[in-house]
Short mmCIF file of C-alpha atoms in Angstrom, two decimals:
data_model
loop_
_atom_site.label_atom_id
_atom_site.label_comp_id
_atom_site.label_asym_id
_atom_site.label_seq_id
_atom_site.Cartn_x
_atom_site.Cartn_y
_atom_site.Cartn_z
CA MET A 1 87.97 -140.03 127.95
CA LYS A 2 84.25 -140.25 128.63
CA GLU A 3 82.73 -138.34 131.50
CA ILE A 4 82.13 -140.39 134.62
CA SER A 5 79.29 -139.28 136.84
CA LEU A 6 79.84 -138.45 140.50
CA VAL A 7 77.62 -141.34 141.51
CA ASP A 8 79.72 -143.75 139.47
CA LEU A 9 82.90 -142.40 141.04
CA GLU A 10 81.42 -142.74 144.51
CA ASN A 11 80.25 -146.28 143.82
CA ARG A 12 83.66 -147.25 142.49
CA PHE A 13 85.29 -145.71 145.54
CA GLN A 14 83.02 -147.58 147.97
CA LYS A 15 83.64 -150.82 146.09
CA LYS A 16 87.39 -150.36 146.52
CA VAL A 17 86.96 -149.65 150.20
CA ASP A 18 84.65 -152.66 150.62
CA SER A 19 87.19 -154.96 149.01
CA GLU A 20 89.93 -153.64 151.33
CA ILE A 21 91.87 -151.84 148.59
CA ARG A 22 93.65 -148.90 150.22
CA ILE A 23 92.99 -145.39 148.99
CA GLU A 24 96.17 -143.48 148.10
CA PRO A 25 96.71 -139.69 147.91
CA ASN A 26 96.13 -139.17 144.17
CA ASP A 27 93.14 -141.51 143.94
CA TRP A 28 89.69 -140.06 143.50
CA MET A 29 87.86 -139.76 146.82
CA PRO A 30 84.61 -138.11 147.94
CA GLU A 31 85.16 -134.59 149.26
CA GLU A 32 83.56 -135.53 152.57
CA TYR A 33 86.00 -138.46 152.97
CA ARG A 34 88.88 -136.06 152.41
CA ARG A 35 87.45 -133.54 154.88
CA THR A 36 86.81 -136.22 157.49
CA LEU A 37 90.38 -137.49 157.21
CA ILE A 38 91.90 -134.01 157.32
CA ARG A 39 89.91 -133.31 160.47
CA GLN A 40 90.70 -136.65 162.12
CA ILE A 41 94.39 -136.89 161.18
CA SER A 42 95.20 -133.28 162.03
CA GLN A 43 93.43 -133.58 165.39
CA HIS A 44 95.31 -136.80 165.99
CA ALA A 45 98.57 -134.98 165.19
CA HIS A 46 97.64 -132.15 167.56
CA SER A 47 96.92 -134.70 170.30
CA GLU A 48 100.40 -136.14 169.92
CA VAL A 49 101.98 -132.70 170.11
CA VAL A 50 99.84 -131.36 172.99
CA GLY A 51 100.38 -134.76 174.63
CA MET A 52 104.03 -133.83 175.13
CA LEU A 53 103.08 -131.08 177.59
CA PRO A 54 101.75 -133.01 180.62
CA GLU A 55 104.80 -135.28 180.52
CA GLY A 56 107.30 -132.60 179.58
CA ASN A 57 106.31 -131.15 182.95
CA TRP A 58 108.28 -133.95 184.66
CA ILE A 59 111.42 -134.31 182.53
CA THR A 60 113.52 -132.06 184.74
CA ARG A 61 112.17 -133.68 187.90
CA ALA A 62 112.22 -137.39 187.05
CA PRO A 63 113.36 -139.35 190.14
CA ASN A 64 116.53 -140.74 188.54
CA LEU A 65 118.58 -140.71 185.36
CA ARG A 66 117.04 -143.88 183.95
CA ARG A 67 113.52 -142.54 184.36
CA LYS A 68 114.59 -139.24 182.88
CA ALA A 69 116.17 -140.83 179.79
CA VAL A 70 113.05 -142.97 179.27
CA LEU A 71 110.64 -140.05 179.68
CA LEU A 72 112.70 -137.93 177.32
CA ALA A 73 112.66 -140.69 174.70
CA LYS A 74 108.91 -141.10 175.10
CA VAL A 75 108.20 -137.39 174.73
CA GLN A 76 110.49 -137.28 171.69
CA ASP A 77 108.47 -140.15 170.19
CA GLU A 78 105.26 -138.15 170.66
CA ALA A 79 106.82 -135.33 168.65
CA GLY A 80 107.74 -137.87 165.98
CA HIS A 81 104.18 -139.25 165.94
CA GLY A 82 102.85 -135.75 165.44
CA LEU A 83 105.20 -135.32 162.48
CA TYR A 84 104.22 -138.65 160.84
CA LEU A 85 100.62 -137.48 161.08
CA TYR A 86 101.19 -133.95 159.76
CA SER A 87 103.00 -135.63 156.87
CA ALA A 88 99.93 -137.82 156.26
CA VAL A 89 97.56 -134.86 156.43
CA GLU A 90 99.59 -133.00 153.80
CA THR A 91 99.03 -135.87 151.35
CA LEU A 92 95.34 -134.85 151.41
CA GLY A 93 96.17 -131.37 150.16
CA ALA A 94 95.83 -129.73 153.58
CA ASP A 95 98.29 -127.03 154.59
CA ARG A 96 100.35 -128.18 157.58
CA GLU A 97 100.76 -124.72 159.05
CA GLN A 98 97.07 -123.96 158.63
CA THR A 99 96.09 -127.05 160.61
CA ILE A 100 98.43 -125.91 163.40
CA ASP A 101 96.94 -122.42 163.34
CA ASP A 102 93.49 -124.03 163.60
CA LEU A 103 94.65 -125.70 166.82
CA HIS A 104 95.87 -122.38 168.18
CA SER A 105 92.63 -120.57 167.31
CA GLY A 106 90.57 -123.29 169.00
CA LYS A 107 88.94 -124.36 165.72
CA ALA A 108 90.62 -127.78 165.80
CA LYS A 109 90.37 -130.06 168.81
CA TYR A 110 92.78 -132.50 170.40
CA SER A 111 92.29 -135.38 172.78
CA SER A 112 90.57 -134.09 175.92
CA ILE A 113 92.77 -136.25 178.17
CA PHE A 114 95.67 -133.82 177.86
CA ASN A 115 93.68 -131.10 179.59
CA TYR A 116 94.18 -132.79 182.94
CA PRO A 117 97.10 -131.72 185.13
CA THR A 118 100.03 -133.93 186.18
CA PRO A 119 100.82 -132.82 189.75
CA THR A 120 102.71 -135.98 190.82
CA TRP A 121 105.36 -138.32 189.44
CA ALA A 122 102.83 -141.18 189.57
CA ASP A 123 100.90 -139.36 186.85
CA MET A 124 103.73 -140.29 184.45
CA GLY A 125 102.95 -143.89 185.30
CA ALA A 126 99.19 -143.46 184.94
CA ILE A 127 99.55 -141.68 181.60
CA GLY A 128 101.84 -144.34 180.10
CA TRP A 129 99.75 -147.20 181.41
CA LEU A 130 96.21 -145.86 180.90
CA VAL A 131 96.42 -143.05 178.36
CA ASP A 132 98.88 -144.78 176.04
CA GLY A 133 97.06 -148.05 176.71
CA ALA A 134 93.78 -146.49 175.55
CA ALA A 135 95.55 -144.83 172.62
CA ILE A 136 96.94 -148.22 171.51
CA MET A 137 93.43 -149.70 171.68
CA ASN A 138 92.23 -146.91 169.41
CA GLN A 139 95.23 -146.94 167.08
CA VAL A 140 95.74 -150.62 166.37
CA PRO A 141 92.56 -150.80 164.23
CA LEU A 142 93.68 -147.59 162.47
CA CYS A 143 96.64 -149.56 161.06
CA ARG A 144 94.00 -151.05 158.72
CA CYS A 145 92.33 -147.72 157.95
CA SER A 146 91.24 -147.36 154.31
CA TYR A 147 93.53 -144.37 153.73
CA GLY A 148 97.05 -145.65 152.99
CA PRO A 149 99.23 -142.85 154.41
CA TYR A 150 97.24 -142.74 157.68
CA ALA A 151 97.38 -146.51 158.06
CA ARG A 152 101.15 -146.56 157.42
CA ALA A 153 101.75 -143.77 159.93
CA MET A 154 99.74 -145.76 162.48
CA VAL A 155 101.88 -148.85 161.94
CA ARG A 156 104.95 -146.84 162.93
CA VAL A 157 103.15 -145.22 165.85
CA CYS A 158 101.85 -148.51 167.25
CA LYS A 159 105.29 -150.12 167.07
CA GLU A 160 106.68 -147.31 169.20
CA GLU A 161 103.70 -146.93 171.51
CA SER A 162 104.03 -150.28 173.26
CA PHE A 163 107.24 -149.17 175.01
CA HIS A 164 105.30 -146.14 176.23
CA GLN A 165 102.70 -148.26 177.92
CA ARG A 166 105.23 -150.60 179.47
CA GLN A 167 107.34 -147.84 180.97
CA GLY A 168 104.18 -146.35 182.51
CA PHE A 169 103.09 -149.65 183.97
CA GLU A 170 106.60 -150.16 185.33
CA ILE A 171 106.43 -146.80 187.14
CA MET A 172 103.05 -147.76 188.63
CA THR A 173 104.28 -151.22 189.64
CA VAL A 174 107.34 -149.86 191.41
CA LEU A 175 105.30 -147.22 193.26
CA ALA A 176 102.58 -149.70 194.18
CA GLN A 177 105.20 -151.95 195.77
CA GLY A 178 106.96 -149.05 197.51
CA THR A 179 106.29 -147.22 200.77
CA PRO A 180 102.68 -146.57 201.84
CA GLU A 181 103.10 -142.98 200.62
CA GLN A 182 104.30 -144.18 197.21
CA LYS A 183 101.44 -146.63 196.91
CA ALA A 184 98.97 -143.90 197.87
CA MET A 185 100.50 -141.69 195.17
CA ALA A 186 99.99 -144.42 192.57
CA GLN A 187 96.39 -144.98 193.70
CA ASP A 188 95.70 -141.25 193.56
CA ALA A 189 97.00 -141.05 189.98
CA LEU A 190 94.81 -144.00 189.00
CA ASP A 191 91.83 -142.33 190.71
CA ARG A 192 92.32 -139.16 188.69
CA PHE A 193 93.14 -140.72 185.31
CA TRP A 194 90.77 -143.71 185.18
CA TRP A 195 87.61 -141.91 184.10
CA PRO A 196 89.29 -139.46 181.71
CA ALA A 197 91.01 -142.50 180.11
CA LEU A 198 87.60 -144.13 179.53
CA MET A 199 86.39 -140.87 177.97
CA MET A 200 89.23 -141.06 175.43
CA PHE A 201 87.18 -143.51 173.36
CA GLY A 202 84.65 -140.77 172.69
CA PRO A 203 80.88 -140.52 173.22
CA ASN A 204 78.62 -143.58 173.44
CA ASP A 205 77.86 -145.08 170.05
CA ASP A 206 74.36 -143.60 169.76
CA GLU A 207 75.78 -140.12 170.50
CA SER A 208 78.75 -140.30 168.14
CA LYS A 209 77.91 -138.20 165.09
CA HIS A 210 80.69 -139.24 162.70
CA SER A 211 80.91 -142.92 163.62
CA LYS A 212 78.47 -144.47 161.14
CA GLN A 213 79.93 -142.90 158.02
CA SER A 214 83.51 -143.51 159.22
CA MET A 215 82.71 -147.20 159.70
CA LYS A 216 81.27 -147.38 156.18
CA TRP A 217 84.45 -145.79 154.81
CA LYS A 218 86.55 -148.12 156.95
CA ILE A 219 88.35 -145.21 158.56
CA LYS A 220 87.00 -146.63 161.79
CA ARG A 221 86.76 -150.37 162.41
CA PHE A 222 85.29 -150.73 165.88
CA SER A 223 82.74 -148.64 167.73
CA ASN A 224 83.69 -146.37 170.64
CA ASP A 225 81.83 -148.53 173.14
CA ASP A 226 83.40 -151.78 171.89
CA LEU A 227 86.91 -150.34 172.22
CA ARG A 228 86.13 -148.90 175.65
CA GLN A 229 84.86 -152.31 176.82
CA GLN A 230 88.00 -153.98 175.48
CA PHE A 231 90.14 -151.48 177.38
CA VAL A 232 88.28 -152.06 180.66
CA ASP A 233 88.50 -155.83 180.23
CA VAL A 234 92.29 -155.85 179.80
CA THR A 235 93.10 -153.09 182.29
CA VAL A 236 91.12 -154.19 185.37
CA PRO A 237 93.19 -157.38 185.90
CA GLN A 238 96.41 -155.35 185.47
CA ALA A 239 95.36 -153.01 188.30
CA LYS A 240 94.50 -155.99 190.49
CA LEU A 241 97.86 -157.58 189.86
CA ILE A 242 99.75 -154.58 191.20
CA GLY A 243 97.36 -154.10 194.11
CA LEU A 244 95.59 -150.93 192.99
CA THR A 245 91.83 -150.33 193.04
CA ILE A 246 89.83 -149.09 190.05
CA PRO A 247 87.81 -146.10 191.33
CA ASP A 248 84.42 -147.44 190.27
CA PRO A 249 82.02 -148.90 192.87
CA ASP A 250 79.83 -150.30 190.07
CA LEU A 251 82.63 -152.29 188.47
CA LYS A 252 81.86 -156.00 188.41
CA TRP A 253 82.68 -159.08 186.38
CA ASN A 254 79.78 -160.52 184.39
CA GLU A 255 80.26 -164.27 184.13
CA LYS A 256 77.63 -164.56 181.39
CA THR A 257 79.00 -161.96 178.96
CA GLY A 258 82.65 -162.48 179.85
CA HIS A 259 83.05 -158.72 180.28
CA TYR A 260 83.35 -156.23 183.12
CA GLU A 261 80.36 -154.00 183.75
CA PHE A 262 81.31 -150.50 184.73
CA GLY A 263 79.65 -147.35 186.06
CA GLU A 264 78.21 -144.41 184.16
CA ILE A 265 80.77 -142.01 182.67
CA ASN A 266 80.33 -138.36 183.59
CA TRP A 267 79.60 -137.09 180.06
CA ASP A 268 78.95 -133.60 181.30
CA GLU A 269 82.58 -133.42 182.41
CA PHE A 270 83.68 -134.83 179.04
CA TRP A 271 81.81 -132.18 177.04
CA GLN A 272 82.97 -129.43 179.38
CA VAL A 273 86.60 -130.40 178.72
CA VAL A 274 86.01 -130.78 174.96
CA GLU A 275 84.42 -127.32 174.88
CA GLY A 276 87.54 -125.82 176.43
CA ASN A 277 86.62 -125.70 180.11
CA GLY A 278 88.92 -128.43 181.43
CA PRO A 279 91.53 -127.71 184.09
CA CYS A 280 94.40 -127.11 181.63
CA ASN A 281 92.85 -126.19 178.23
CA PHE A 282 94.02 -122.60 178.43
CA ASP A 283 97.58 -123.50 179.50
CA ARG A 284 97.97 -126.15 176.80
CA ILE A 285 97.01 -123.83 173.94
CA LYS A 286 99.07 -121.02 175.41
CA ALA A 287 102.10 -123.32 175.59
CA ARG A 288 101.63 -124.30 171.92
CA LYS A 289 101.22 -120.69 170.78
CA ASP A 290 104.27 -119.64 172.79
CA ALA A 291 106.27 -122.49 171.28
CA LYS A 292 105.46 -121.21 167.80
CA GLU A 293 105.95 -117.52 168.49
CA LYS A 294 108.96 -117.73 170.79
CA GLY A 295 110.52 -120.47 168.68
CA MET A 296 110.12 -118.49 165.46
CA TRP A 297 113.75 -117.36 165.64
CA VAL A 298 114.80 -121.00 165.24
CA ARG A 299 112.90 -121.26 161.98
CA LYS A 300 114.33 -117.94 160.84
CA ALA A 301 117.84 -119.05 161.77
CA ALA A 302 117.37 -122.32 159.87
CA SER A 303 116.19 -120.41 156.79
CA ALA A 304 119.12 -117.95 157.04
CA HIS A 305 121.59 -120.78 157.46
CA ALA A 306 120.19 -122.58 154.43
CA ALA A 307 120.42 -119.36 152.37
CA LYS A 308 124.05 -118.86 153.40
CA ARG A 309 124.89 -122.44 152.56
CA ALA A 310 123.30 -122.01 149.13
CA ALA A 311 125.22 -118.74 148.57
CA ARG A 312 128.52 -120.42 149.48
CA LYS A 313 127.83 -123.16 146.97
CA THR A 314 127.26 -120.79 144.06
CA ALA A 315 130.14 -118.46 145.05
CA MET B 1 106.43 -114.22 158.17
CA SER B 2 108.75 -117.18 158.27
CA ASN B 3 106.56 -120.27 158.20
CA SER B 4 107.37 -123.91 157.81
CA SER B 5 104.92 -123.72 154.89
CA ASP B 6 107.45 -121.52 153.14
CA TRP B 7 109.88 -124.40 153.39
CA PRO B 8 109.62 -126.99 150.69
CA LEU B 9 108.14 -130.41 151.35
CA TRP B 10 110.69 -133.23 151.09
CA GLU B 11 109.93 -136.89 150.47
CA VAL B 12 112.09 -139.16 152.61
CA PHE B 13 113.54 -142.51 151.52
CA ILE B 14 115.40 -144.82 153.92
CA ARG B 15 117.74 -147.74 153.27
CA SER B 16 117.22 -149.97 156.31
CA LYS B 17 120.35 -152.02 155.71
CA GLN B 18 123.12 -152.59 153.22
CA GLY B 19 121.81 -154.59 150.24
CA LEU B 20 118.21 -153.29 150.36
CA ASN B 21 116.51 -150.51 148.37
CA HIS B 22 115.75 -147.12 149.76
CA LYS B 23 112.06 -147.11 150.61
CA HIS B 24 109.66 -144.19 150.90
CA VAL B 25 108.70 -143.54 154.54
CA GLY B 26 107.01 -140.12 154.57
CA SER B 27 107.70 -136.45 154.17
CA LEU B 28 108.77 -133.40 156.13
CA ARG B 29 109.35 -129.66 155.81
CA ALA B 30 112.88 -128.23 155.83
CA PRO B 31 114.62 -125.17 154.37
CA ASP B 32 117.24 -127.16 152.45
CA ALA B 33 118.42 -130.69 151.68
CA GLN B 34 120.99 -130.79 154.46
CA LEU B 35 118.45 -129.93 157.16
CA ALA B 36 115.90 -132.23 155.55
CA ILE B 37 118.34 -135.13 155.95
CA GLU B 38 119.10 -134.22 159.57
CA ASN B 39 115.41 -133.85 160.41
CA ALA B 40 114.65 -137.13 158.64
CA ARG B 41 117.20 -138.83 160.88
CA ASP B 42 115.37 -137.56 163.98
CA VAL B 43 111.86 -138.23 162.69
CA TYR B 44 112.29 -141.54 160.87
CA THR B 45 115.30 -143.36 162.37
CA ARG B 46 114.99 -143.09 166.15
CA ARG B 47 115.30 -146.89 166.47
CA SER B 48 118.07 -147.74 164.01
CA GLU B 49 115.62 -148.04 161.10
CA GLY B 50 118.16 -146.74 158.62
CA ILE B 51 121.77 -146.55 157.49
CA SER B 52 121.20 -144.19 154.56
CA ILE B 53 118.71 -141.43 153.80
CA TRP B 54 117.63 -139.89 150.53
CA VAL B 55 115.48 -136.76 150.38
CA VAL B 56 113.93 -135.29 147.27
CA GLU B 57 111.81 -132.17 147.00
CA SER B 58 108.22 -133.28 146.51
CA ASN B 59 107.96 -130.77 143.62
CA ASN B 60 110.54 -132.82 141.75
CA LEU B 61 108.58 -136.02 142.01
CA PHE B 62 106.41 -137.00 139.04
CA ALA B 63 103.80 -139.72 139.26
CA SER B 64 101.63 -141.76 136.93
CA ASP B 65 97.96 -140.82 137.02
CA PRO B 66 95.88 -143.26 139.09
CA GLN B 67 92.76 -142.35 137.04
CA ASP B 68 94.45 -143.82 133.95
CA SER B 69 96.14 -146.71 135.68
CA ASP B 70 93.92 -149.40 134.08
CA ALA B 71 94.82 -148.32 130.55
CA PHE B 72 98.38 -147.39 131.46
CA PHE B 73 99.26 -150.79 132.89
CA GLU B 74 97.10 -152.81 130.49
CA PRO B 75 100.01 -153.80 128.20
CA SER B 76 101.53 -155.91 130.95
CA GLU B 77 98.19 -157.31 132.15
CA SER B 78 97.51 -158.96 128.80
CA LYS B 79 100.84 -160.75 128.40
CA VAL B 80 100.51 -163.83 130.51
CA TYR B 81 103.20 -165.54 128.42
CA ARG B 82 105.79 -163.40 130.19
CA HIS B 83 105.36 -165.59 133.26
CA PRO B 84 106.93 -169.04 133.56
CA THR B 85 103.64 -170.50 134.79
CA PHE B 86 102.18 -169.91 131.28
CA TYR B 87 104.20 -172.85 129.92
CA ASP B 88 103.53 -176.57 130.24
CA VAL B 89 106.55 -178.49 131.37
CA PRO B 90 106.28 -182.26 130.80
CA ASP B 91 106.46 -184.51 133.87
CA GLY B 92 109.95 -185.71 134.59
CA ILE B 93 111.66 -182.49 133.52
CA SER B 94 113.62 -180.88 136.36
CA HIS B 95 115.89 -177.84 136.75
CA MET B 96 113.63 -175.70 134.55
#
């Protein structure tokens, strides 16, 4: 076979991407594309797994059995989503356990939203409605991502995610229609989660360092600011409908553009949380490390059980 | 140290209902086939997506090389006469 130059390979690759042909694990791909995907997919997986913690906080204290069963199912889904994504990241030649250790050492990031505390039951509503709502906005375009295994994982995730958002909105609706104290609790959760939810879409477009290349590779389909605007446009009427107020004095409808205008995001807070200084960063990582270390006996027991089973078979 | 990386990677195939093929859905780590099947149930069939699961160790899976796929699949590309649309059927002929 004749030697193909790197430039030719890269051109061929880009042509495939441009004509919407999916890239599969054994296909040639630029090293930087592989690195970008490993970083993005593993951090996405970590977000799903760390995302179990703020909600896990309420499983034992859900107000009734129905809410408890639903919350349990949702948290179990998040674990599943993490596993679909770790499976996808392994197709790129990354070591699953290494990516997890990178999370524990602080080398790998996860979505900054999960560094906020969940002191009240209404936070379960706000997370489902706003956080999962924002996640869906981000993830639906990823179903058409150029990398096949990531796109397929996202299809599964998105199918499951819409129940997450609905159960959250249901919690908020019920509280908003409840006693004055319950309504105040719902409003308080919205007040605390609104701005962090907007930050989930990442920095403004001109500040986002990976965006341009990711768009060219069709890993990313829409810009951070476009997705954020879309989220604001669909969410504001939902809040109105249940009688809650978006905590933004600058929020107003622009008849001309057909979009809501909203106030300036506190990017200093965003970067502080990303850098590890949010209210719960330390607790989240500690919980993950503890889960691995204190749960190690389960892995050992599973290995021992498998070895015994194998020995019985050959005996 | 006992790591999930020490456990083999298993490819998971699910039959969604009687009469359909098993279809590849993803992979997972498990110490043996039995646990791989049980984990696959929890990871890939939380909403009745399957009635049967196959797992196979990824090491035992062999694949054609995508770099050679043009040449490898060429023999079938060049045989248009294997398709019924290659043939002219006169007007008025039915059931063919």
